[in-house]
PDB file of C-alpha atoms and ligand atoms in Angstrom:
ATOM      1  CA  MET A   1      -0.110  -0.035   0.285  1.00 60.00           C
ATOM      2  CA  LYS A   2       2.651   2.590   0.962  1.00 64.00           C
ATOM      3  CA  LYS A   3       4.659   1.253  -2.120  1.00 68.00           C
ATOM      4  CA  ILE A   4       1.534   2.397  -4.067  1.00 68.00           C
ATOM      5  CA  LEU A   5       0.970   5.496  -2.474  1.00 64.00           C
ATOM      6  CA  PHE A   6       4.655   6.352  -3.377  1.00 63.00           C
ATOM      7  CA  LEU A   7       4.336   5.639  -7.143  1.00 64.00           C
ATOM      8  CA  ILE A   8       1.412   7.612  -7.103  1.00 62.00           C
ATOM      9  CA  LEU A   9       3.319  10.553  -5.381  1.00 58.00           C
ATOM     10  CA  PHE A  10       6.346  10.374  -7.513  1.00 59.00           C
ATOM     11  CA  PHE A  11       4.370  10.555 -11.028  1.00 60.00           C
ATOM     12  CA  GLN A  12       2.258  13.344  -9.499  1.00 57.00           C
ATOM     13  CA  SER A  13       5.394  15.052  -8.720  1.00 57.00           C
ATOM     14  CA  CYS A  14       7.078  13.865 -12.369  1.00 55.00           C
ATOM     15  CA  LEU A  15       3.839  15.627 -13.993  1.00 56.00           C
ATOM     16  CA  PHE A  16       4.016  18.659 -12.098  1.00 56.00           C
ATOM     17  CA  ALA A  17       7.889  19.191 -13.175  1.00 58.00           C
ATOM     18  CA  GLN A  18       6.724  18.286 -16.905  1.00 63.00           C
ATOM     19  CA  THR A  19       3.958  20.650 -16.993  1.00 85.00           C
ATOM     20  CA  ASN A  20       6.431  23.535 -15.199  1.00 89.00           C
ATOM     21  CA  PHE A  21       9.131  22.346 -17.577  1.00 90.00           C
ATOM     22  CA  ASP A  22       6.841  23.099 -20.780  1.00 92.00           C
ATOM     23  CA  LYS A  23       5.827  26.333 -19.503  1.00 93.00           C
ATOM     24  CA  MET A  24       9.649  27.314 -18.575  1.00 94.00           C
ATOM     25  CA  ASN A  25      10.370  26.170 -22.331  1.00 94.00           C
ATOM     26  CA  LYS A  26       8.216  28.301 -23.895  1.00 94.00           C
ATOM     27  CA  LEU A  27       8.635  31.407 -22.271  1.00 96.00           C
ATOM     28  CA  TYR A  28      12.335  30.571 -22.949  1.00 95.00           C
ATOM     29  CA  LYS A  29      11.393  30.055 -26.791  1.00 96.00           C
ATOM     30  CA  SER A  30       9.213  33.440 -26.432  1.00 98.00           C
ATOM     31  CA  TYR A  31      11.555  35.832 -25.397  1.00 98.00           C
ATOM     32  CA  PRO A  32      15.090  34.442 -26.969  1.00 97.00           C
ATOM     33  CA  ASP A  33      16.749  38.123 -26.649  1.00 98.00           C
ATOM     34  CA  PHE A  34      16.433  37.934 -22.845  1.00 98.00           C
ATOM     35  CA  ILE A  35      16.125  34.365 -21.604  1.00 98.00           C
ATOM     36  CA  ASP A  36      19.294  32.440 -21.828  1.00 97.00           C
ATOM     37  CA  SER A  37      18.066  29.167 -20.054  1.00 95.00           C
ATOM     38  CA  ALA A  38      15.646  28.148 -17.930  1.00 94.00           C
ATOM     39  CA  SER A  39      15.867  24.896 -15.336  1.00 92.00           C
ATOM     40  CA  ASN A  40      15.423  23.981 -11.869  1.00 92.00           C
ATOM     41  CA  ASN A  41      12.674  26.505 -11.160  1.00 95.00           C
ATOM     42  CA  THR A  42      15.081  29.339 -12.223  1.00 96.00           C
ATOM     43  CA  ILE A  43      14.775  31.741 -15.412  1.00 97.00           C
ATOM     44  CA  TYR A  44      18.114  32.595 -16.308  1.00 97.00           C
ATOM     45  CA  PHE A  45      18.691  36.182 -18.047  1.00 98.00           C
ATOM     46  CA  LYS A  46      21.340  36.955 -20.552  1.00 98.00           C
ATOM     47  CA  ASP A  47      22.581  39.643 -18.525  1.00 97.00           C
ATOM     48  CA  GLY A  48      23.337  37.183 -15.564  1.00 97.00           C
ATOM     49  CA  SER A  49      20.302  37.978 -13.196  1.00 97.00           C
ATOM     50  CA  THR A  50      17.856  35.515 -12.229  1.00 97.00           C
ATOM     51  CA  MET A  51      14.195  34.985 -11.460  1.00 97.00           C
ATOM     52  CA  GLN A  52      12.386  32.099  -9.701  1.00 97.00           C
ATOM     53  CA  PHE A  53       9.900  30.492 -11.874  1.00 96.00           C
ATOM     54  CA  ASP A  54       7.315  28.793  -9.025  1.00 96.00           C
ATOM     55  CA  ASP A  55       7.036  30.433  -5.865  1.00 95.00           C
ATOM     56  CA  GLY A  56       5.011  27.392  -4.846  1.00 94.00           C
ATOM     57  CA  VAL A  57       2.373  29.366  -2.976  1.00 94.00           C
ATOM     58  CA  GLU A  58      -1.128  28.858  -3.519  1.00 93.00           C
ATOM     59  CA  LYS A  59      -3.067  31.810  -4.045  1.00 94.00           C
ATOM     60  CA  ASP A  60      -6.642  33.048  -4.215  1.00 94.00           C
ATOM     61  CA  TYR A  61      -7.562  35.082  -7.645  1.00 94.00           C
ATOM     62  CA  GLU A  62      -6.817  38.565  -6.092  1.00 92.00           C
ATOM     63  CA  THR A  63      -3.658  37.768  -4.760  1.00 93.00           C
ATOM     64  CA  MET A  64      -2.537  36.183  -7.975  1.00 94.00           C
ATOM     65  CA  LEU A  65      -3.369  39.416  -9.995  1.00 94.00           C
ATOM     66  CA  ASP A  66      -1.426  41.025  -7.659  1.00 93.00           C
ATOM     67  CA  ASN A  67       1.356  39.325  -6.809  1.00 94.00           C
ATOM     68  CA  PRO A  68       2.184  36.706  -9.451  1.00 96.00           C
ATOM     69  CA  ASP A  69       5.068  34.473  -9.951  1.00 97.00           C
ATOM     70  CA  ILE A  70       6.051  33.487 -13.632  1.00 97.00           C
ATOM     71  CA  GLU A  71       4.410  30.408 -13.451  1.00 96.00           C
ATOM     72  CA  ASP A  72       0.976  32.111 -12.568  1.00 96.00           C
ATOM     73  CA  MET A  73       1.384  34.175 -15.629  1.00 96.00           C
ATOM     74  CA  LEU A  74       1.302  30.800 -17.578  1.00 95.00           C
ATOM     75  CA  SER A  75      -1.502  28.912 -15.455  1.00 93.00           C
ATOM     76  CA  MET A  76      -4.334  30.132 -17.709  1.00 95.00           C
ATOM     77  CA  LYS A  77      -4.572  28.566 -21.533  1.00 95.00           C
ATOM     78  CA  TYR A  78      -4.980  30.963 -24.257  1.00 97.00           C
ATOM     79  CA  THR A  79      -7.157  29.433 -26.919  1.00 98.00           C
ATOM     80  CA  PRO A  80      -6.370  30.915 -30.475  1.00 98.00           C
ATOM     81  CA  GLY A  81      -8.995  31.470 -33.221  1.00 97.00           C
ATOM     82  CA  SER A  82     -12.402  31.422 -32.995  1.00 96.00           C
ATOM     83  CA  GLU A  83     -13.050  28.268 -31.387  1.00 95.00           C
ATOM     84  CA  TRP A  84     -12.811  29.597 -27.803  1.00 95.00           C
ATOM     85  CA  ASP A  85     -15.057  29.125 -24.627  1.00 92.00           C
ATOM     86  CA  SER A  86     -17.386  32.426 -25.075  1.00 95.00           C
ATOM     87  CA  PRO A  87     -18.496  33.750 -22.891  1.00 96.00           C
ATOM     88  CA  PRO A  88     -15.221  33.646 -20.481  1.00 96.00           C
ATOM     89  CA  PRO A  89     -16.379  31.459 -17.231  1.00 96.00           C
ATOM     90  CA  LYS A  90     -16.012  33.711 -14.259  1.00 96.00           C
ATOM     91  CA  ASN A  91     -12.292  34.839 -13.632  1.00 96.00           C
ATOM     92  CA  PHE A  92     -10.912  32.888 -16.626  1.00 96.00           C
ATOM     93  CA  GLU A  93      -8.774  35.475 -18.437  1.00 96.00           C
ATOM     94  CA  PRO A  94      -5.223  33.909 -19.819  1.00 97.00           C
ATOM     95  CA  GLY A  95      -2.593  36.809 -19.923  1.00 97.00           C
ATOM     96  CA  ARG A  96      -4.597  39.088 -17.547  1.00 96.00           C
ATOM     97  CA  ILE A  97      -2.198  37.848 -14.657  1.00 96.00           C
ATOM     98  CA  ARG A  98       0.982  39.465 -15.333  1.00 97.00           C
ATOM     99  CA  ASN A  99       4.567  39.255 -13.321  1.00 97.00           C
ATOM    100  CA  GLU A 100       5.320  43.596 -13.763  1.00 96.00           C
ATOM    101  CA  ASP A 101       9.520  42.574 -12.957  1.00 97.00           C
ATOM    102  CA  PHE A 102       9.419  40.396 -15.741  1.00 98.00           C
ATOM    103  CA  PHE A 103       8.094  42.761 -18.281  1.00 98.00           C
ATOM    104  CA  ALA A 104       9.763  45.511 -16.724  1.00 97.00           C
ATOM    105  CA  LYS A 105      13.110  44.086 -17.015  1.00 97.00           C
ATOM    106  CA  MET A 106      12.663  43.287 -20.999  1.00 98.00           C
ATOM    107  CA  TYR A 107      10.792  46.658 -22.000  1.00 98.00           C
ATOM    108  CA  GLY A 108      11.834  49.203 -18.922  1.00 98.00           C
ATOM    109  CA  GLY A 109      11.081  50.019 -15.503  1.00 96.00           C
ATOM    110  CA  SER A 110      10.197  53.680 -16.252  1.00 97.00           C
ATOM    111  CA  ALA A 111       8.125  56.066 -18.903  1.00 97.00           C
ATOM    112  CA  LYS A 112      11.610  57.083 -19.802  1.00 98.00           C
ATOM    113  CA  GLU A 113      13.141  53.413 -20.399  1.00 98.00           C
ATOM    114  CA  VAL A 114      10.356  52.250 -21.992  1.00 98.00           C
ATOM    115  CA  GLU A 115       9.985  55.679 -24.323  1.00 98.00           C
ATOM    116  CA  SER A 116      13.514  55.147 -25.237  1.00 98.00           C
ATOM    117  CA  ASN A 117      12.958  51.999 -26.773  1.00 98.00           C
ATOM    118  CA  LEU A 118       9.678  53.101 -28.892  1.00 98.00           C
ATOM    119  CA  VAL A 119       9.381  53.543 -32.632  1.00 98.00           C
ATOM    120  CA  GLY A 120       6.677  54.869 -34.813  1.00 98.00           C
ATOM    121  CA  ILE A 121       5.079  52.507 -37.530  1.00 98.00           C
ATOM    122  CA  LYS A 122       2.854  53.566 -40.441  1.00 98.00           C
ATOM    123  CA  TRP A 123      -0.535  52.091 -39.460  1.00 98.00           C
ATOM    124  CA  MET A 124      -2.414  50.280 -42.132  1.00 98.00           C
ATOM    125  CA  PRO A 125      -0.715  52.725 -44.723  1.00 98.00           C
ATOM    126  CA  LYS A 126      -3.195  52.165 -47.621  1.00 97.00           C
ATOM    127  CA  SER A 127      -6.020  53.306 -45.419  1.00 97.00           C
ATOM    128  CA  THR A 128      -4.792  55.721 -43.176  1.00 97.00           C
ATOM    129  CA  ASN A 129      -2.138  58.380 -42.586  1.00 97.00           C
ATOM    130  CA  ALA A 130      -1.448  57.538 -38.915  1.00 98.00           C
ATOM    131  CA  THR A 131       1.788  56.360 -37.127  1.00 98.00           C
ATOM    132  CA  VAL A 132       1.495  54.328 -34.072  1.00 98.00           C
ATOM    133  CA  MET A 133       4.984  54.042 -31.375  1.00 98.00           C
ATOM    134  CA  ILE A 134       5.496  50.642 -30.376  1.00 98.00           C
ATOM    135  CA  THR A 135       8.348  49.183 -28.542  1.00 98.00           C
ATOM    136  CA  ARG A 136      11.280  47.689 -30.937  1.00 98.00           C
ATOM    137  CA  VAL A 137      12.438  45.489 -27.984  1.00 98.00           C
ATOM    138  CA  ASN A 138      11.410  41.467 -28.743  1.00 98.00           C
ATOM    139  CA  GLY A 139      10.930  42.713 -32.409  1.00 98.00           C
ATOM    140  CA  VAL A 140       7.716  44.208 -31.519  1.00 98.00           C
ATOM    141  CA  ASP A 141       7.234  46.725 -33.956  1.00 98.00           C
ATOM    142  CA  LYS A 142       7.852  44.138 -36.913  1.00 98.00           C
ATOM    143  CA  LYS A 143       5.224  42.046 -35.443  1.00 98.00           C
ATOM    144  CA  LEU A 144       2.656  45.026 -35.347  1.00 98.00           C
ATOM    145  CA  LYS A 145       3.630  46.160 -38.989  1.00 98.00           C
ATOM    146  CA  GLU A 146       2.867  42.762 -39.826  1.00 98.00           C
ATOM    147  CA  VAL A 147      -0.804  42.701 -38.107  1.00 98.00           C
ATOM    148  CA  SER A 148      -0.967  46.381 -40.072  1.00 98.00           C
ATOM    149  CA  ASP A 149      -0.201  45.056 -43.519  1.00 98.00           C
ATOM    150  CA  GLU A 150      -2.691  42.034 -42.932  1.00 98.00           C
ATOM    151  CA  LEU A 151      -5.435  44.434 -41.628  1.00 98.00           C
ATOM    152  CA  ASP A 152      -4.600  46.785 -44.369  1.00 98.00           C
ATOM    153  CA  ALA A 153      -5.742  44.445 -46.905  1.00 98.00           C
ATOM    154  CA  LEU A 154      -8.944  43.275 -45.369  1.00 98.00           C
ATOM    155  CA  PRO A 155     -12.139  44.479 -47.048  1.00 97.00           C
ATOM    156  CA  GLU A 156     -13.683  47.700 -46.113  1.00 96.00           C
ATOM    157  CA  ASN A 157     -16.548  46.181 -44.126  1.00 97.00           C
ATOM    158  CA  LEU A 158     -13.860  44.963 -41.376  1.00 98.00           C
ATOM    159  CA  LYS A 159     -11.130  47.825 -41.782  1.00 98.00           C
ATOM    160  CA  LYS A 160     -14.058  50.468 -39.832  1.00 97.00           C
ATOM    161  CA  TYR A 161     -13.012  48.400 -36.638  1.00 98.00           C
ATOM    162  CA  VAL A 162      -8.966  49.073 -37.042  1.00 98.00           C
ATOM    163  CA  THR A 163      -8.257  51.955 -39.053  1.00 98.00           C
ATOM    164  CA  THR A 164      -8.923  54.405 -35.976  1.00 97.00           C
ATOM    165  CA  THR A 165      -6.661  53.376 -33.014  1.00 97.00           C
ATOM    166  CA  ALA A 166      -7.256  54.383 -29.273  1.00 97.00           C
ATOM    167  CA  GLY A 167      -3.568  54.302 -28.235  1.00 96.00           C
ATOM    168  CA  THR A 168      -0.452  52.354 -27.810  1.00 97.00           C
ATOM    169  CA  PHE A 169       2.054  53.444 -25.256  1.00 97.00           C
ATOM    170  CA  ASN A 170       0.989  54.967 -22.027  1.00 97.00           C
ATOM    171  CA  TRP A 171       2.663  54.592 -18.514  1.00 96.00           C
ATOM    172  CA  ARG A 172      -0.106  54.042 -16.317  1.00 92.00           C
ATOM    173  CA  PRO A 173      -1.538  51.624 -13.777  1.00 91.00           C
ATOM    174  CA  ILE A 174      -5.006  49.875 -14.867  1.00 89.00           C
ATOM    175  CA  ALA A 175      -7.809  51.900 -13.964  1.00 85.00           C
ATOM    176  CA  GLY A 176      -8.915  51.558 -10.653  1.00 85.00           C
ATOM    177  CA  THR A 177      -5.859  49.453  -9.753  1.00 87.00           C
ATOM    178  CA  ASN A 178      -2.706  49.701  -8.495  1.00 88.00           C
ATOM    179  CA  ARG A 179      -1.246  47.409 -11.331  1.00 93.00           C
ATOM    180  CA  MET A 180       0.602  48.567 -14.551  1.00 94.00           C
ATOM    181  CA  SER A 181      -1.151  48.236 -17.824  1.00 95.00           C
ATOM    182  CA  MET A 182       0.595  46.498 -20.731  1.00 97.00           C
ATOM    183  CA  HIS A 183       0.633  49.897 -22.484  1.00 97.00           C
ATOM    184  CA  SER A 184       3.194  51.028 -19.980  1.00 97.00           C
ATOM    185  CA  TYR A 185       5.432  48.677 -21.387  1.00 98.00           C
ATOM    186  CA  GLY A 186       4.696  50.011 -24.999  1.00 98.00           C
ATOM    187  CA  VAL A 187       3.432  46.310 -26.486  1.00 98.00           C
ATOM    188  CA  ALA A 188      -0.375  47.038 -26.333  1.00 98.00           C
ATOM    189  CA  ILE A 189      -2.656  48.523 -28.688  1.00 98.00           C
ATOM    190  CA  ASP A 190      -6.357  49.357 -28.340  1.00 98.00           C
ATOM    191  CA  ILE A 191      -8.436  49.443 -31.593  1.00 98.00           C
ATOM    192  CA  ASN A 192     -11.648  51.735 -32.479  1.00 97.00           C
ATOM    193  CA  THR A 193     -13.516  52.518 -29.118  1.00 97.00           C
ATOM    194  CA  LYS A 194     -16.671  53.072 -31.310  1.00 97.00           C
ATOM    195  CA  TYR A 195     -16.912  49.523 -31.453  1.00 97.00           C
ATOM    196  CA  SER A 196     -15.617  48.191 -28.487  1.00 97.00           C
ATOM    197  CA  ASP A 197     -16.903  47.000 -25.264  1.00 96.00           C
ATOM    198  CA  TYR A 198     -14.865  47.269 -21.685  1.00 95.00           C
ATOM    199  CA  TRP A 199     -16.154  45.497 -18.617  1.00 94.00           C
ATOM    200  CA  GLN A 200     -15.615  48.780 -16.732  1.00 91.00           C
ATOM    201  CA  TRP A 201     -18.218  50.191 -18.643  1.00 91.00           C
ATOM    202  CA  ASN A 202     -20.653  47.638 -17.997  1.00 86.00           C
ATOM    203  CA  LYS A 203     -20.537  46.795 -14.275  1.00 75.00           C
ATOM    204  CA  SER A 204     -22.920  43.628 -14.560  1.00 79.00           C
ATOM    205  CA  MET A 205     -20.284  41.912 -16.033  1.00 87.00           C
ATOM    206  CA  LYS A 206     -22.521  40.528 -18.845  1.00 94.00           C
ATOM    207  CA  TYR A 207     -20.207  39.725 -21.589  1.00 96.00           C
ATOM    208  CA  VAL A 208     -20.323  41.943 -24.742  1.00 96.00           C
ATOM    209  CA  ASN A 209     -18.415  41.639 -27.700  1.00 97.00           C
ATOM    210  CA  ARG A 210     -18.636  43.029 -31.360  1.00 98.00           C
ATOM    211  CA  ILE A 211     -15.185  42.696 -32.893  1.00 98.00           C
ATOM    212  CA  PRO A 212     -15.134  40.166 -35.788  1.00 98.00           C
ATOM    213  CA  MET A 213     -13.155  37.222 -34.858  1.00 98.00           C
ATOM    214  CA  GLU A 214     -11.014  37.782 -38.315  1.00 98.00           C
ATOM    215  CA  ILE A 215      -9.196  40.641 -36.982  1.00 98.00           C
ATOM    216  CA  VAL A 216      -8.410  39.039 -33.669  1.00 98.00           C
ATOM    217  CA  GLU A 217      -7.096  36.323 -35.931  1.00 98.00           C
ATOM    218  CA  ILE A 218      -4.674  38.396 -37.358  1.00 98.00           C
ATOM    219  CA  PHE A 219      -3.097  39.539 -34.197  1.00 98.00           C
ATOM    220  CA  GLU A 220      -2.870  36.530 -32.866  1.00 98.00           C
ATOM    221  CA  LYS A 221      -0.943  35.293 -35.468  1.00 98.00           C
ATOM    222  CA  HIS A 222       1.624  37.728 -34.858  1.00 98.00           C
ATOM    223  CA  GLY A 223       1.839  36.812 -31.161  1.00 98.00           C
ATOM    224  CA  PHE A 224      -0.586  39.497 -29.708  1.00 98.00           C
ATOM    225  CA  ILE A 225      -3.601  38.016 -27.354  1.00 98.00           C
ATOM    226  CA  TRP A 226      -6.836  39.722 -27.088  1.00 98.00           C
ATOM    227  CA  GLY A 227      -8.532  41.085 -24.146  1.00 98.00           C
ATOM    228  CA  GLY A 228     -12.185  39.780 -25.685  1.00 98.00           C
ATOM    229  CA  LYS A 229     -11.339  36.572 -24.249  1.00 98.00           C
ATOM    230  CA  TRP A 230     -10.962  37.631 -20.824  1.00 97.00           C
ATOM    231  CA  TYR A 231     -13.907  37.628 -18.137  1.00 96.00           C
ATOM    232  CA  HIS A 232     -13.028  41.209 -17.088  1.00 95.00           C
ATOM    233  CA  TYR A 233     -13.478  41.798 -21.113  1.00 96.00           C
ATOM    234  CA  ASP A 234     -11.561  44.480 -23.051  1.00 97.00           C
ATOM    235  CA  THR A 235     -12.498  43.923 -26.434  1.00 98.00           C
ATOM    236  CA  MET A 236     -10.342  46.966 -28.009  1.00 98.00           C
ATOM    237  CA  HIS A 237      -7.366  45.533 -26.496  1.00 98.00           C
ATOM    238  CA  PHE A 238      -4.523  43.547 -27.893  1.00 98.00           C
ATOM    239  CA  GLU A 239      -0.845  42.864 -26.193  1.00 98.00           C
ATOM    240  CA  TYR A 240       2.276  40.925 -27.248  1.00 98.00           C
ATOM    241  CA  ARG A 241       2.215  37.625 -25.231  1.00 98.00           C
ATOM    242  CA  PRO A 242       3.728  35.056 -27.181  1.00 98.00           C
ATOM    243  CA  GLU A 243       3.980  32.735 -24.508  1.00 98.00           C
ATOM    244  CA  LEU A 244       0.537  32.279 -24.329  1.00 98.00           C
ATOM    245  CA  LEU A 245       0.381  31.471 -27.844  1.00 97.00           C
ATOM    246  CA  PRO A 246       1.409  28.397 -30.103  1.00 91.00           C
TER     247      PRO A 246
HETATM  248 ZN1  LIG B   1      -5.526  48.518 -24.187  1.00 82.41          ZN
END
């Protein structure tokens, strides 16, 4: 009996190690410019610094939002494409859990540091005269340009959702919280608010979305996740999070 119990515990811990191993590997492959390697519950950065991957602390959802380790960021599975669980179940929102130290390390820890890495890209140049500012760190500017080119080739009835944008870089906390918005790091873009829905505008939490999936899938293809797949939905919002995408 004892032997069986031991075996069960052994396989359980292997399974745990395996999933954490996969997650660390995904992170490493997503940010090759910064991460040198990942093993033994540690992320090794190219600048010689390290971060613990999993702090082993069980957290309720609010604590996880306020004080997540790297593993918590990857604890919910983001489903790309149109076959996702809509509306999102309570507090299911892959990507909304973010370890700020991790992003500050790559994109900058102050407005000034982030700004020094921003570049302008022509936004949908066949359809608008706009320029948007985005970070060049991790090649996010190149990814957003690829998004822009694909959006530019869409039929007119779909372009109206994206020709007008509502902001990229903005060093600020998320409204009503102490947590930094991903707009602070120059890796997020909001699309046309006229067709967008945001949970803070509709406190009943009833899920609403008017953004077509064709738009969402273009962003996802290039490493951006969509806030429309969150319980606390934000359908104008896209942010660069390749670690959550295939
Ligand atoms: Zn946003």
